[in-house]
Structures are given as C-alpha cells and as structure tokens.
PDB file of C-alpha atoms in Angstrom:
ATOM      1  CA  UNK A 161       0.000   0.000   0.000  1.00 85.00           C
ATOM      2  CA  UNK A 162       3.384   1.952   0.166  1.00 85.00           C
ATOM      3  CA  UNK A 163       2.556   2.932  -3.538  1.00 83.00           C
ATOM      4  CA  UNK A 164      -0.482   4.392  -3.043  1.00 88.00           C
ATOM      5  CA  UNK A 165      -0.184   8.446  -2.180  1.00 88.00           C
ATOM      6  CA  UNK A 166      -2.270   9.155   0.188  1.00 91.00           C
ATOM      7  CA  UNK A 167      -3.377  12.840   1.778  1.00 94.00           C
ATOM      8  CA  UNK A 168      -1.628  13.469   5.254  1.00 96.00           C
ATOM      9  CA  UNK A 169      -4.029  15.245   8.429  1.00 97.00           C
ATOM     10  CA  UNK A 170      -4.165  15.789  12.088  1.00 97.00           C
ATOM     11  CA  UNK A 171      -6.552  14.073  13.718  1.00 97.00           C
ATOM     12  CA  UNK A 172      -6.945  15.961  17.494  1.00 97.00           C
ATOM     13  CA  UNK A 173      -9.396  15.398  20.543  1.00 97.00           C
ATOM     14  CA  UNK A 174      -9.897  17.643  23.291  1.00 94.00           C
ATOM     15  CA  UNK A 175     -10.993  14.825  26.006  1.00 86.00           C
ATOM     16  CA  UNK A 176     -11.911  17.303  28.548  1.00 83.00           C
ATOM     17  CA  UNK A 177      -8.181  16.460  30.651  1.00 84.00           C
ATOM     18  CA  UNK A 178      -5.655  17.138  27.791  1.00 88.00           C
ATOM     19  CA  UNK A 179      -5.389  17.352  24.173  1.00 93.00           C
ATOM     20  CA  UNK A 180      -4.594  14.287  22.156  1.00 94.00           C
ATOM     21  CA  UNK A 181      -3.535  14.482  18.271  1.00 95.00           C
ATOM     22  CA  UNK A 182      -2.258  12.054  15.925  1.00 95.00           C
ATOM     23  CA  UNK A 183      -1.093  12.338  12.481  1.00 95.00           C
ATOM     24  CA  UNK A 184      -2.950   9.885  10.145  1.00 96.00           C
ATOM     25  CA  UNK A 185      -2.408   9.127   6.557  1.00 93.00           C
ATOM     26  CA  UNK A 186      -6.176   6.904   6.031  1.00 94.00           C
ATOM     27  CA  UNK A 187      -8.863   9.479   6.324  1.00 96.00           C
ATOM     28  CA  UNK A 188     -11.285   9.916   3.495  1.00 95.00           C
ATOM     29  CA  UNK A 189     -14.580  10.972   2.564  1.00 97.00           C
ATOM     30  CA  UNK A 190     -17.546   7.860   2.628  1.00 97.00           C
ATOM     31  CA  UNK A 191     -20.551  10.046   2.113  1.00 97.00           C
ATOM     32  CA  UNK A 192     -21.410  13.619   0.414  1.00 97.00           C
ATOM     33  CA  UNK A 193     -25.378  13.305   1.293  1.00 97.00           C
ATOM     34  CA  UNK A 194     -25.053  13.513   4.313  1.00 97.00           C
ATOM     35  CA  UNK A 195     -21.160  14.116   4.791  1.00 98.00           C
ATOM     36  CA  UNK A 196     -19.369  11.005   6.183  1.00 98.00           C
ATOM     37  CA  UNK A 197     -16.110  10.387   6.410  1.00 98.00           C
ATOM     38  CA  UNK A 198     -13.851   7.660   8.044  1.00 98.00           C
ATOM     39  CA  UNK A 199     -10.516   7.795   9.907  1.00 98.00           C
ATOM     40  CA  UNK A 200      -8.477   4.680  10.910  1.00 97.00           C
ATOM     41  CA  UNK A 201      -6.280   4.594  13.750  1.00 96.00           C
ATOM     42  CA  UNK A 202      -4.174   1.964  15.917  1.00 94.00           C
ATOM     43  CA  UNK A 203      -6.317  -0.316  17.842  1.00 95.00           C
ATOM     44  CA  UNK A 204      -3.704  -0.441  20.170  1.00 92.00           C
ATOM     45  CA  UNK A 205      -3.205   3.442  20.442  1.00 90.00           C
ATOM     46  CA  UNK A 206      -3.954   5.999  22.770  1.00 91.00           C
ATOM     47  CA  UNK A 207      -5.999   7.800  19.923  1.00 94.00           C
ATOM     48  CA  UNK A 208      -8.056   4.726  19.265  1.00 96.00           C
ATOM     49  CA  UNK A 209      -9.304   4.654  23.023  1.00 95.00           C
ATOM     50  CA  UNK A 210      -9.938   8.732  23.559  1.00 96.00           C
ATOM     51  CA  UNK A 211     -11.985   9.043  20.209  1.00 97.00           C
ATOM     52  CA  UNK A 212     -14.076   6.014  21.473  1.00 96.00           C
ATOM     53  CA  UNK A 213     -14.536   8.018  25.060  1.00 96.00           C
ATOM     54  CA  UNK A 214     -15.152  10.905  23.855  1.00 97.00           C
ATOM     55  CA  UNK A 215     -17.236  10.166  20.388  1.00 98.00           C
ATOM     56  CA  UNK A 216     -16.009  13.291  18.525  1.00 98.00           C
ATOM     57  CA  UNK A 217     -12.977  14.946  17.059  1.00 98.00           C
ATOM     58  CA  UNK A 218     -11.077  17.569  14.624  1.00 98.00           C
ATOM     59  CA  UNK A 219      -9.529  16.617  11.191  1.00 98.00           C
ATOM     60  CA  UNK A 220      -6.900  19.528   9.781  1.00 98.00           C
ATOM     61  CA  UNK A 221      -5.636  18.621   6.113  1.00 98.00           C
ATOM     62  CA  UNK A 222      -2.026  19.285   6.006  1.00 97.00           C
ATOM     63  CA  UNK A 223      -0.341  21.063   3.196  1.00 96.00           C
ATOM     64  CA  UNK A 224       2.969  20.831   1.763  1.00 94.00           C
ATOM     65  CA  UNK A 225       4.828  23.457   4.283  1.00 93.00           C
ATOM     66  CA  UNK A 226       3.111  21.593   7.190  1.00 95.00           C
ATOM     67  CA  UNK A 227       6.117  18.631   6.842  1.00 94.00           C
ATOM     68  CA  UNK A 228       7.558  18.879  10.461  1.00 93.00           C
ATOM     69  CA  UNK A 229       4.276  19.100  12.149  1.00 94.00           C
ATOM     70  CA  UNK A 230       3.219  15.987  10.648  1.00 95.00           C
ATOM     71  CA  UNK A 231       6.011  14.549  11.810  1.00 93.00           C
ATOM     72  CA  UNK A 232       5.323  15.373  15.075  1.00 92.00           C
ATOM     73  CA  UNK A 233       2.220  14.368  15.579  1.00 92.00           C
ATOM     74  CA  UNK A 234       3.637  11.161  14.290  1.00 92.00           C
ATOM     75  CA  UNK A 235       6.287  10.849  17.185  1.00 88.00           C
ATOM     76  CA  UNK A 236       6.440   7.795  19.525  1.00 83.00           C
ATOM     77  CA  UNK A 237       5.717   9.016  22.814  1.00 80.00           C
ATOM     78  CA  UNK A 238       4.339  12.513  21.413  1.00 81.00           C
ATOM     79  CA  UNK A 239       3.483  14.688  24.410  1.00 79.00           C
ATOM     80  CA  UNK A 240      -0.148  17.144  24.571  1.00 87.00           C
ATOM     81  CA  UNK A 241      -1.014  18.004  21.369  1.00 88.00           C
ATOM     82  CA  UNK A 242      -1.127  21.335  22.728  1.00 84.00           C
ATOM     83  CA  UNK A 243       2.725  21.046  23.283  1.00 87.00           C
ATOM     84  CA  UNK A 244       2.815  20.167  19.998  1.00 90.00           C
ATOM     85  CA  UNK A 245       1.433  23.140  18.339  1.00 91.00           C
ATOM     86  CA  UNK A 246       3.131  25.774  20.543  1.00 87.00           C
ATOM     87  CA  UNK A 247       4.202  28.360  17.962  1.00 88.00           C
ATOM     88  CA  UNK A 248       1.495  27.052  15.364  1.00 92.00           C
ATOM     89  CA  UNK A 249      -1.532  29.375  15.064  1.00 96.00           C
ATOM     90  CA  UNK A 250      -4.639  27.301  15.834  1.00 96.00           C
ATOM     91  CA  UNK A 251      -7.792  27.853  17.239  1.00 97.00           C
ATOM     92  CA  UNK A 252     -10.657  25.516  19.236  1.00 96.00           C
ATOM     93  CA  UNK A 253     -13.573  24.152  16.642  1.00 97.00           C
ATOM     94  CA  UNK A 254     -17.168  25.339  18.409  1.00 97.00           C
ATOM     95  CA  UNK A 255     -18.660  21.940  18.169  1.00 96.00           C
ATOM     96  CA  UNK A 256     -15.498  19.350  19.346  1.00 97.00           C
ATOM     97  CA  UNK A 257     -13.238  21.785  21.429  1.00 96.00           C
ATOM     98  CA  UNK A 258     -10.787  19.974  19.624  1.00 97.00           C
ATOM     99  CA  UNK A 259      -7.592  22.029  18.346  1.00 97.00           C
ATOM    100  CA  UNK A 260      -7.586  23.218  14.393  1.00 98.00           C
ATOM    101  CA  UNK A 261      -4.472  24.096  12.675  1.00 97.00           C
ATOM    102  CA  UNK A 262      -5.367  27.498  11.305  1.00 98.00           C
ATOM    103  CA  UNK A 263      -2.955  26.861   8.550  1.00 97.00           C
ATOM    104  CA  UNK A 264      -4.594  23.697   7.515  1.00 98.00           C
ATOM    105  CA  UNK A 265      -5.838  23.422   4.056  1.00 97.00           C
ATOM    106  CA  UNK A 266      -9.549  22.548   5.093  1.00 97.00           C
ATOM    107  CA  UNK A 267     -10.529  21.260   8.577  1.00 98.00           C
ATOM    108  CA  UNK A 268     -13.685  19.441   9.793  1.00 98.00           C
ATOM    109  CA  UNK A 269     -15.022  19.026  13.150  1.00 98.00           C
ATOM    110  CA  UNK A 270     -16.549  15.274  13.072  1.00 98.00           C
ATOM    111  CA  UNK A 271     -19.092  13.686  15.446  1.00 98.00           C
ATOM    112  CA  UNK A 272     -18.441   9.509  15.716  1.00 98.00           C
ATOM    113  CA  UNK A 273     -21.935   7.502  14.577  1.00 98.00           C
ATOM    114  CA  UNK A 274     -19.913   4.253  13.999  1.00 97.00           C
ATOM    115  CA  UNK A 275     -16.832   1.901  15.047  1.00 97.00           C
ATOM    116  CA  UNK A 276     -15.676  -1.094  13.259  1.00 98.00           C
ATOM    117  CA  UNK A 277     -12.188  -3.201  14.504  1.00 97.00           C
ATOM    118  CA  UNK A 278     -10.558  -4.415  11.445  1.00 96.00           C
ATOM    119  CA  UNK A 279      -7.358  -6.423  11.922  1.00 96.00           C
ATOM    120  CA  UNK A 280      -4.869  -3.924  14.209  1.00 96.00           C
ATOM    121  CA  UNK A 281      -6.809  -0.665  13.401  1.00 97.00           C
ATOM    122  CA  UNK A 282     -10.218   0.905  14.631  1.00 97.00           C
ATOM    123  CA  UNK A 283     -12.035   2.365  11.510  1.00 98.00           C
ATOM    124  CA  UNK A 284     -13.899   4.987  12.729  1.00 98.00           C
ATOM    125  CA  UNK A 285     -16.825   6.470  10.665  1.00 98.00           C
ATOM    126  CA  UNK A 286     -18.356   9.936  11.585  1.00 98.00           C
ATOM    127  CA  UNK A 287     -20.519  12.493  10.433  1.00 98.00           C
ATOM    128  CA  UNK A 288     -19.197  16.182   9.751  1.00 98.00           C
ATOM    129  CA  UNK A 289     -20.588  18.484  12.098  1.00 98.00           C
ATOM    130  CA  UNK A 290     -18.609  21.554  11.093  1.00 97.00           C
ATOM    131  CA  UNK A 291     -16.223  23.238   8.782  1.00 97.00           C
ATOM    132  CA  UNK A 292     -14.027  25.641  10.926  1.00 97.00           C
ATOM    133  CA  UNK A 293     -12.401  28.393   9.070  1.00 96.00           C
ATOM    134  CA  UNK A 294      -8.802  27.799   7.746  1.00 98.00           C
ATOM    135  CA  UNK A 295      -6.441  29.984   5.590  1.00 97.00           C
ATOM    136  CA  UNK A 296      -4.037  27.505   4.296  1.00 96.00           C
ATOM    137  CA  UNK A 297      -3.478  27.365   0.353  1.00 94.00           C
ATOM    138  CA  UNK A 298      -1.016  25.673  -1.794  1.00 93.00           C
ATOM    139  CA  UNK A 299       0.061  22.020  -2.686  1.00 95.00           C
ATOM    140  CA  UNK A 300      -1.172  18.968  -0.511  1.00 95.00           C
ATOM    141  CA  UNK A 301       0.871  17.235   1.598  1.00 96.00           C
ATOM    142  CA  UNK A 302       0.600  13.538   0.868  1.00 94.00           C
ATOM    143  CA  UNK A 303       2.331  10.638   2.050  1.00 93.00           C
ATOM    144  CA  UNK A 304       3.768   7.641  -0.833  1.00 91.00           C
ATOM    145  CA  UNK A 305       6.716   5.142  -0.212  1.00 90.00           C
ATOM    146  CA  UNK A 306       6.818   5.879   3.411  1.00 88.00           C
ATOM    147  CA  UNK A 307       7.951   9.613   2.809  1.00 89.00           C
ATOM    148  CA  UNK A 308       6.370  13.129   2.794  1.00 90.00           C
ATOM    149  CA  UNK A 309       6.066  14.272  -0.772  1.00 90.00           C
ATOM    150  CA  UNK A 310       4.414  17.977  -2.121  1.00 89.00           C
ATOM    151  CA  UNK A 311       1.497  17.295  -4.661  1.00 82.00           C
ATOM    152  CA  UNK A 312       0.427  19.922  -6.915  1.00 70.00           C
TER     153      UNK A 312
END
C-alpha cells in the first residue's frame, strides 16, 4: 500500500483532561449526502481509546509546508497536542473543542456515529458536524513510499 499516495491530516481530541492528536495518513470521505467520512487509527493506540470516550474529534488537512508538524504528531511518545502546536496558530472548533491548525488546508469538526475493529486498526466512521475556518493554500501534503512528498 506503500505505492499508493495518500493525503496526510491531524486528527486531534480535546478529552476534557488534555489534548490528544495524531497524524494519520487513512482518512477519506464515505458520504457527500449527508457528509461522512472515516478515519483509521491503531487499535492499540492511545488515539483509538480517547476518540471512542469521547465520540467526537477535529480533522486539519495538512499542506505541503506543514512537513515537520506531521512529523510530530507522528512521534512515539508525542506529548499534549497542545505542546505540539506551541508556535502554530490554531484555534478551538465550536462543536469538538478539539484544536484546528489554522494553517490547515480545510478542517472538519466530526461527530463519531460508527466503530468497526478491522485487523490492528479501529475504523472509525463519523458524520461532519462543522467546517471551521482555515487559511491555508497551496500544494497537498501527501504521504507515498513511506515519505512526505508535495502534490500539486
């Protein structure tokens, strides 16, 4: 699956104690009437359990100059997503609380209606419950042969 490009975001969840982010590289759109989309994340992880607590998180869509942050979020042992975007402007979605990377290239604020454990991953399905305002532009950041890569 290395060969398939795939677009990179930061999936974050304010869980009422901390922030928790992850970078993920299997997010995509399910449904347009009424807007779905899925996110898959570690079974195992700390991600996979906080989503399922709290039913509801924030998806920023990284862009090409957004390479080191993704690679943070990425980062065994990571520490408070708020840590992690010290310096980064970035704001609180109205409907999740969840951090938003103002220089995202779209962001959605996503309410869980669905779980499904496939092999080591939690697929999570959710319905968009907002679109908060972001000012990135440029090239997508994408992810192919286990690298960062610009597309566009």
């Amino acid at each position: 699956m290395a060969a398939l490009a795939t677009g990179v975001a930061v999936v974050t969840v304010a869980d009422g104690r901390d922030d928790v982010g992850a970078t993920v590289s299997a997010f995509h759109s399910v449904s347009v009437d009424p807007p779905i989309v899925s996110v898959s994340v570690s079974a195992a992880g700390y991600m996979a359990e906080v989503i399922e607590e709290v039913g509801a998180f924030a998806v920023s869509v990284l862009g090409a100059g957004q390479r080191a942050l993704a690679g943070r979020f990425a980062a065994e042992g990571r520490p408070s997503a708020r840590l992690l975007v010290s310096g980064q402007p970035h704001h609180r979605g109205e409907r999740t609380r969840a951090i938003v990377l103002d220089d995202a290239l779209s962001a959605l604020e996503c309410s869980v209606r669905h779980r499904v454990e496939v092999g080591d991953h939690v697929v999570f399905f959710a319905d968009v419950t907002g679109l908060p305002g972001v000012r990135g532009t440029g090239p997508s950041l994408v992810r192919w042969s286990g690298r960062y890569h610009t597309v566009g």
